[in-house]
Short mmCIF file of C-alpha atoms in Angstrom, two decimals:
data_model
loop_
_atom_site.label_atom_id
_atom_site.label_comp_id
_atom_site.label_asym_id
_atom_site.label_seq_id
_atom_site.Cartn_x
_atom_site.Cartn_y
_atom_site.Cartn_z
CA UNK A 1 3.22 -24.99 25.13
CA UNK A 2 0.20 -26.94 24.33
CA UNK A 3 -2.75 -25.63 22.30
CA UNK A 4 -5.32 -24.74 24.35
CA UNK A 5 -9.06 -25.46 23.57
CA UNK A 6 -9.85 -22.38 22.20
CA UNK A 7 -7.53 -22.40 19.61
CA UNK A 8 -8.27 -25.77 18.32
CA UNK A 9 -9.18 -26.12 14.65
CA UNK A 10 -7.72 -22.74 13.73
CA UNK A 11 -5.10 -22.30 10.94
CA UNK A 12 -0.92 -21.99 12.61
CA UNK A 13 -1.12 -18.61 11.12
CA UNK A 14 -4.10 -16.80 12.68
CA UNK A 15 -3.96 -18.95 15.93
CA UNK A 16 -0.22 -19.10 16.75
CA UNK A 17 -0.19 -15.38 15.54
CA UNK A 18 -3.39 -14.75 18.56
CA UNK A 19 -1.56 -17.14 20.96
CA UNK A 20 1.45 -15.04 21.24
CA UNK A 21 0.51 -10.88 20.16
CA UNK A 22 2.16 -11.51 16.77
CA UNK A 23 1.30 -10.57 13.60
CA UNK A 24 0.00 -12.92 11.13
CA UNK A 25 2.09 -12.10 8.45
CA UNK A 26 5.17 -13.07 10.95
CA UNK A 27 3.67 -16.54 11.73
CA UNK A 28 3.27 -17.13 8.37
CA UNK A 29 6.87 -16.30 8.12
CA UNK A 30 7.95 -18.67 10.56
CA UNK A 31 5.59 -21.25 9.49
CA UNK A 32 7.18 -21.08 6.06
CA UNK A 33 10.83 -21.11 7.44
CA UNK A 34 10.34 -24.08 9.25
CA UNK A 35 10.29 -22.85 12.87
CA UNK A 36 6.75 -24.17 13.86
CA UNK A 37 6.18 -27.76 15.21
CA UNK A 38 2.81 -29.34 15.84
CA UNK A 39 3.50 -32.62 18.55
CA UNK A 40 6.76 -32.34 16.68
CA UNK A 41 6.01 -32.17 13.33
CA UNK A 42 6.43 -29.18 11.00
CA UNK A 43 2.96 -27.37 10.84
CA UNK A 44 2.30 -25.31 7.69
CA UNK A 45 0.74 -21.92 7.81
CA UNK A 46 -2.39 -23.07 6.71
CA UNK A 47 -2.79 -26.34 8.81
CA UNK A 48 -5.19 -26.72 11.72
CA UNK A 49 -4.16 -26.50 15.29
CA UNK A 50 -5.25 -29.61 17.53
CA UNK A 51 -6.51 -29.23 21.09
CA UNK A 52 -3.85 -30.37 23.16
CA UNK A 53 -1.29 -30.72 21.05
CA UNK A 54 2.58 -29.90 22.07
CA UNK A 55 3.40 -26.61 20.00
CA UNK A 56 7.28 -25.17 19.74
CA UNK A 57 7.76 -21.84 18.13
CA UNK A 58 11.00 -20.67 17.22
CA UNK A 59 10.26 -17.01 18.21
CA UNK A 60 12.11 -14.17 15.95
CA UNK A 61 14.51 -11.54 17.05
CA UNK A 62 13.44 -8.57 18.86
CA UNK A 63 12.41 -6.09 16.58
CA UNK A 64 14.64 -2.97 16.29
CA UNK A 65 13.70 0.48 17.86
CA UNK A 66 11.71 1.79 14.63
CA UNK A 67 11.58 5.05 16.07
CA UNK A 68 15.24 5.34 16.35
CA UNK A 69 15.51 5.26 12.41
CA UNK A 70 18.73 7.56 11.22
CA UNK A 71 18.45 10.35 9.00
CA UNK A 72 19.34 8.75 5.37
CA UNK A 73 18.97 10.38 1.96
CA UNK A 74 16.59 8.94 -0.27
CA UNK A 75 17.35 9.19 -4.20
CA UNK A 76 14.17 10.77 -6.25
CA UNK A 77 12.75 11.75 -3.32
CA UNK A 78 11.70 14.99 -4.06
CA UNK A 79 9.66 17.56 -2.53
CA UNK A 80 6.94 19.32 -4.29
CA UNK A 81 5.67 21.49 -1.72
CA UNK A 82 6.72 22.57 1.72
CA UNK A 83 5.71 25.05 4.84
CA UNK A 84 5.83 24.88 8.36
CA UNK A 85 2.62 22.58 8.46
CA UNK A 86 2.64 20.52 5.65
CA UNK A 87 5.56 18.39 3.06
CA UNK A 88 4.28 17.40 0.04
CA UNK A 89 7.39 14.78 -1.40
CA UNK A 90 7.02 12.86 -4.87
CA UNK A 91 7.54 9.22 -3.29
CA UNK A 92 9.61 7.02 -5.46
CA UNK A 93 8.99 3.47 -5.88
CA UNK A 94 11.02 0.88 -4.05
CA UNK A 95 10.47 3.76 -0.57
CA UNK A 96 8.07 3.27 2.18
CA UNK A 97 6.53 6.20 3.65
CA UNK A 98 7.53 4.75 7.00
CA UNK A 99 10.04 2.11 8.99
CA UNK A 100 8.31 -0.91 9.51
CA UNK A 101 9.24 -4.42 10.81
CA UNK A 102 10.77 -6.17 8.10
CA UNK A 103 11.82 -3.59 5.95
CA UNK A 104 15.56 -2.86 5.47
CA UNK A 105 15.26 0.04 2.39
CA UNK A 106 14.55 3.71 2.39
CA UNK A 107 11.63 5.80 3.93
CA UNK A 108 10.48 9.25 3.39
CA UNK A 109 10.68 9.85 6.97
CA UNK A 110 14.35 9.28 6.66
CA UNK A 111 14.59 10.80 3.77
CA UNK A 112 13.11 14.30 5.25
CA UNK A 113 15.10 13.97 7.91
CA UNK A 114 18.12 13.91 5.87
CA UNK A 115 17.62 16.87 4.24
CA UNK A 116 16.61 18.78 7.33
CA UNK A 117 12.85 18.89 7.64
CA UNK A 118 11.38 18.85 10.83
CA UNK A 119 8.43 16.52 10.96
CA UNK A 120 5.20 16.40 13.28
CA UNK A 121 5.71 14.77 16.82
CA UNK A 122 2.24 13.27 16.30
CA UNK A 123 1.43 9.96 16.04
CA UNK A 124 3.30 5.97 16.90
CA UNK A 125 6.76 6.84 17.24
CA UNK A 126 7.90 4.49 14.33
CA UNK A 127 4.89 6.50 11.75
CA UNK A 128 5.75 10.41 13.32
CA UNK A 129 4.08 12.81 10.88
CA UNK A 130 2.88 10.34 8.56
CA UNK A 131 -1.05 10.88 7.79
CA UNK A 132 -1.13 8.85 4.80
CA UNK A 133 1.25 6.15 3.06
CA UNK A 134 1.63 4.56 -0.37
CA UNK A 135 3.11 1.07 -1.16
CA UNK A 136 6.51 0.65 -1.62
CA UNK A 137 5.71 -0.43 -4.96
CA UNK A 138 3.77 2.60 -5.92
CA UNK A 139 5.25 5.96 -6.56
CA UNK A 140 3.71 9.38 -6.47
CA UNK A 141 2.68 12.49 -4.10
CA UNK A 142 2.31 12.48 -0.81
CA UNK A 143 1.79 14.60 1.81
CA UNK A 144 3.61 14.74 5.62
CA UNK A 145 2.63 16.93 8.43
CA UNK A 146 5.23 19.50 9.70
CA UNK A 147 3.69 20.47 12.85
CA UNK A 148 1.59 18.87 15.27
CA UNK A 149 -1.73 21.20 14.31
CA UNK A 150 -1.01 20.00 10.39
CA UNK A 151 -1.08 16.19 11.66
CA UNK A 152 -4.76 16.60 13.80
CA UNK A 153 -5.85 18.67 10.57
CA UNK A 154 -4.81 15.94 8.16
CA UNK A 155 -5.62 13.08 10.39
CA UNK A 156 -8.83 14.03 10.62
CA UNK A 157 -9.65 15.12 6.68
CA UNK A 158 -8.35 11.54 5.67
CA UNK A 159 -10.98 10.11 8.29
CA UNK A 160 -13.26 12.18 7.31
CA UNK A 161 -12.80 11.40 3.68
CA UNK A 162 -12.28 14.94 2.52
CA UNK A 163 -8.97 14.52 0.59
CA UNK A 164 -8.93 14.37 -2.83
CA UNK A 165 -6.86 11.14 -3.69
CA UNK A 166 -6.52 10.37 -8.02
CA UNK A 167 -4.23 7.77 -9.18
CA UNK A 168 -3.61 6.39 -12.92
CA UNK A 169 -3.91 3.43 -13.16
CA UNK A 170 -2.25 1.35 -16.15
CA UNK A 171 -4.11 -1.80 -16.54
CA UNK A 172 -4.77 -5.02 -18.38
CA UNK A 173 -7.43 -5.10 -21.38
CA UNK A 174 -10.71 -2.83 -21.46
CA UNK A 175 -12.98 -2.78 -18.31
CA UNK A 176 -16.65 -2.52 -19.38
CA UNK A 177 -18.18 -0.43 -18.66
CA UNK A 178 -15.26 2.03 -19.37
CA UNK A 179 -16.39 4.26 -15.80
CA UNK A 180 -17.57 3.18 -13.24
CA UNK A 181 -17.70 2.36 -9.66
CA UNK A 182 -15.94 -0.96 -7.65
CA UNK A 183 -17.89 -1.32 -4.10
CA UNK A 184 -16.11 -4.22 -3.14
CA UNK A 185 -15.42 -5.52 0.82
CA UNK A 186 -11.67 -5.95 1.10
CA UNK A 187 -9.98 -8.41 3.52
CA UNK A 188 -6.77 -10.30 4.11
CA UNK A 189 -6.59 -13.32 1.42
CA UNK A 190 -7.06 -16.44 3.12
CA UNK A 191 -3.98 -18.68 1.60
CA UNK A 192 -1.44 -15.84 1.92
CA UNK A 193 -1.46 -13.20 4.88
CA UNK A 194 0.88 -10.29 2.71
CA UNK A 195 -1.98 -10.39 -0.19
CA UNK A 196 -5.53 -8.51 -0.04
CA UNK A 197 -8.68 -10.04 -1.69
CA UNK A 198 -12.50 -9.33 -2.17
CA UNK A 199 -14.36 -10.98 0.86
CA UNK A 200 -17.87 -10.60 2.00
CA UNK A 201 -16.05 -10.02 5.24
CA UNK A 202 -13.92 -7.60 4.59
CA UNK A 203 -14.02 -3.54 5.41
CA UNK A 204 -15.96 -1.66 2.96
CA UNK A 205 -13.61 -0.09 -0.17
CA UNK A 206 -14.97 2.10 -2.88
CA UNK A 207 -12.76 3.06 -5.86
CA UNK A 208 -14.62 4.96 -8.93
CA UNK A 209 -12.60 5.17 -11.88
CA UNK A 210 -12.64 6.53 -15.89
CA UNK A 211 -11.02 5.66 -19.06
CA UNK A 212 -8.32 8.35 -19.94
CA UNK A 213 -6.73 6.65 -22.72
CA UNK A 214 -7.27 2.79 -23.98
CA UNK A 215 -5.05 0.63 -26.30
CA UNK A 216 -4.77 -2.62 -27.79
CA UNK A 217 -3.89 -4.30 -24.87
CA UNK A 218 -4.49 -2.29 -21.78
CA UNK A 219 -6.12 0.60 -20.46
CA UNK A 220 -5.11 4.02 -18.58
CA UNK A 221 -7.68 4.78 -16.24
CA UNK A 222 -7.97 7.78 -13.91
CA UNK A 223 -8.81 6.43 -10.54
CA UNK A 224 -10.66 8.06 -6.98
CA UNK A 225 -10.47 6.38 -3.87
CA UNK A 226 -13.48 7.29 -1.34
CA UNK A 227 -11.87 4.54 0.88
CA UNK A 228 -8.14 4.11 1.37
CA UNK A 229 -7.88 0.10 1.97
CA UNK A 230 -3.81 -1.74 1.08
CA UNK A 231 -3.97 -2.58 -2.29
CA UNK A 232 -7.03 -0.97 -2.53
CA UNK A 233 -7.31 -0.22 -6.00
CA UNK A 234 -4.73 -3.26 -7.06
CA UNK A 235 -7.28 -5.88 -5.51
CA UNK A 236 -10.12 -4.28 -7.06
CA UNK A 237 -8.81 -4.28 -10.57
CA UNK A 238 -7.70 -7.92 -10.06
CA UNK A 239 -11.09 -9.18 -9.09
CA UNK A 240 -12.63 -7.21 -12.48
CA UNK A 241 -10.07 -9.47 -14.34
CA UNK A 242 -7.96 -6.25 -15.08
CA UNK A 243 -4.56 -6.09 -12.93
CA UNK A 244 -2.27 -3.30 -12.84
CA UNK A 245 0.63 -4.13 -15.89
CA UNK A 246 3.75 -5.16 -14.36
CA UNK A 247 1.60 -6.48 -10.62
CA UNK A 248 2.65 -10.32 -10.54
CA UNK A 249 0.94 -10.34 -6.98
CA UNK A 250 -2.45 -9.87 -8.53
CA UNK A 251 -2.39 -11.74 -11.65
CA UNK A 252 -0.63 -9.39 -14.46
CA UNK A 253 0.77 -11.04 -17.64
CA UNK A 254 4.47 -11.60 -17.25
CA UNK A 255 4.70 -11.27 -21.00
CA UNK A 256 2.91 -8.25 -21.17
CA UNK A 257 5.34 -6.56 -18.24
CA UNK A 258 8.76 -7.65 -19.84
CA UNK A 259 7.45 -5.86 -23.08
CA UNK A 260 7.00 -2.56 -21.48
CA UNK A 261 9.54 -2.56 -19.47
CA UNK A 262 7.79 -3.13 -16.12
CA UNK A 263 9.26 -3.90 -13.04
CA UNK A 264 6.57 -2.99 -10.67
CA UNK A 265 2.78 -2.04 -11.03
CA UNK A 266 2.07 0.50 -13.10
CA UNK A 267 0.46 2.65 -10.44
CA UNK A 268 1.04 6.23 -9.35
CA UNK A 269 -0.62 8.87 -6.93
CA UNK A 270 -0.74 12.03 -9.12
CA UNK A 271 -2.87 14.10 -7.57
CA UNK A 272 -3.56 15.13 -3.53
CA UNK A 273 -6.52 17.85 -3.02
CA UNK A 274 -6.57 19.15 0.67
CA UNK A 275 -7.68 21.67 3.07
CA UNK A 276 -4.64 23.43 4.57
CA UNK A 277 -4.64 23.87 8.27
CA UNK A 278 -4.91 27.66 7.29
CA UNK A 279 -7.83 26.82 5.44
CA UNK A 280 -6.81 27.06 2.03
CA UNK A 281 -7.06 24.58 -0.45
CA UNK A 282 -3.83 22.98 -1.94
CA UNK A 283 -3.63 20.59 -4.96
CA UNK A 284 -0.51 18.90 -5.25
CA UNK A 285 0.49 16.99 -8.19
CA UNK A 286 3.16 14.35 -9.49
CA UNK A 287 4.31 13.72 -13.01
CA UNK A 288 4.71 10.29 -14.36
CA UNK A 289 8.36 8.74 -13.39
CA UNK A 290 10.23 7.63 -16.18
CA UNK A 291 9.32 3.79 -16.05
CA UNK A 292 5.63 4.61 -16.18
CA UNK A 293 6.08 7.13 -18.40
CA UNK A 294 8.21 4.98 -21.00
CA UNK A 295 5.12 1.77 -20.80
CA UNK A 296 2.78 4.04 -21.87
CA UNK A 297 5.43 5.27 -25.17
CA UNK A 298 5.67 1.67 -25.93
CA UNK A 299 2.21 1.09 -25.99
CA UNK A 300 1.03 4.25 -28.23
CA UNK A 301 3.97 3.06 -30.55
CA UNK A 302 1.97 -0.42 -31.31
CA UNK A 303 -1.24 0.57 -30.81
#
């Protein structure tokens, strides 16, 4: 097809990604794979579309039914709470909270199903139940609706910004001042459509944090999110010059992750404060898995 007028001087990426309903983080893909020409020549993700020009796009497969995911057990997912409105699981890292395009591994909505909890009706059919989510990278609790009254009662507290969310946060040096608050726009990076950045033009994120614990090299803060942005509190730490240990994405000290053991960020949800749909208050909490939990020994040991 040719590029129309409108399109012209746009990157392949956001334009091509317009042009046909895709997402940009698929363009990118096929940009980087080779399977976008420009007048037939191979246009980069980042190159400009010109008006006119004859564009071929090698177009992926369909994507598969997400919302006909099987029931598969997940190891370490385990549940910490559970009623006929709400599951509260302990998520474990390398798990997304939901299928997704891409993504081959485990879920927790798989993982309920497997061991024979009903989940909420509510919602995209590929993200049933699912009121909240966590990177697959990050570990911690979580909390699914049950019924369909949970998912409108949760749905609406996590608009509205009434859920307690606290991470810990294990990251590089010392930020100064040692509590504080990051009110920081976050947007999609500009050179690579899977990564998150600070940008004036971004959505607003918020993310106040404490010291808990501080040693020679890093710091273990106690972090609460008033806005729930991806890689929310990973992009914010990166642009104060403190990445999570063990996040290569967002700048963390390869060194420094090989000597504690680190195979992902330390980062993990341990706390979830909500309103029950019966109109109690629940606080859920996670204890540190055994990677995150074995950094932190090595540290203390040559601090």
């Amino acid at each position: 097809m040719p590029v129309p007028a409108g399109l012209a001087g746009m990157r392949v990426d956001a334009g091509v990604a317009r042009l046909l309903g895709l997402s940009r983080t698929v363009v990118a893909g096929l940009a980087d794979a080779g399977d976008i020409t420009q007048d037939g020549v191979t246009a980069g993700r980042s190159d400009r579309l010109t008006d006119g020009a004859w564009l071929d796009v090698l177009l992926p497969e369909p994507p598969r039914d997400l919302a006909a995911e099987p029931a598969r057990e997940v190891e370490g997912l385990d549940i910490l709470y559970a009623d006929d409105d709400v599951i509260a699981v302990d998520k474990p890292v390398g798990v997304a909270a939901h299928p997704t395009i891409g993504w081959e591994g485990p879920t927790v909505t798989s993982g309920l199903a497997a061991a024979g909890f009903r989940i909420s009706t509510s919602g995209p059919p590929e993200r049933k139940g699912i009121v909240q989510r966590l990177d697959v990278g990050t570990s911690g609790v979580m909390v699914v609706a049950a019924s369909e009254r949970a998912y409108t009662v949760l749905k609406r507290a996590f608009r509205d910004r009434t859920v307690e969310k606290t991470y810990h946060a294990l990251v590089q040096g010392h930020p100064d001042p040692t509590s504080g608050t990051v009110d920081a726009p976050i947007g999609r990076h500009p050179g690579a459509g899977w990564r998150f950045a600070v940008r004036d033009d971004g959505k607003r994120a918020v993310t106040h944090y404490g010291t808990i614990e501080a040693f020679r090299e890093a710091s273990l803060l106690r972090v609460h999110l008033e806005t729930g942005r991806t890689h929310q509190i990973r992009v914010h730490f990166s642009a104060l010059h403190h990445p999570c240990c063990g996040d290569p994405m967002y700048g963390s000290d390869p060194a420094l992750s090989r000597r504690l053991g680190l195979n992902r960020q330390w980062l993990h949800a341990v706390h979830l404060g909500f309103t029950h749909p019966d109109g109690r208050w629940m606080d859920v909490e996670s204890p540190y898995p055994a990677d995150l939990a074995t950094a932190l020994d090595r540290l203390r040991e040559t601090n």
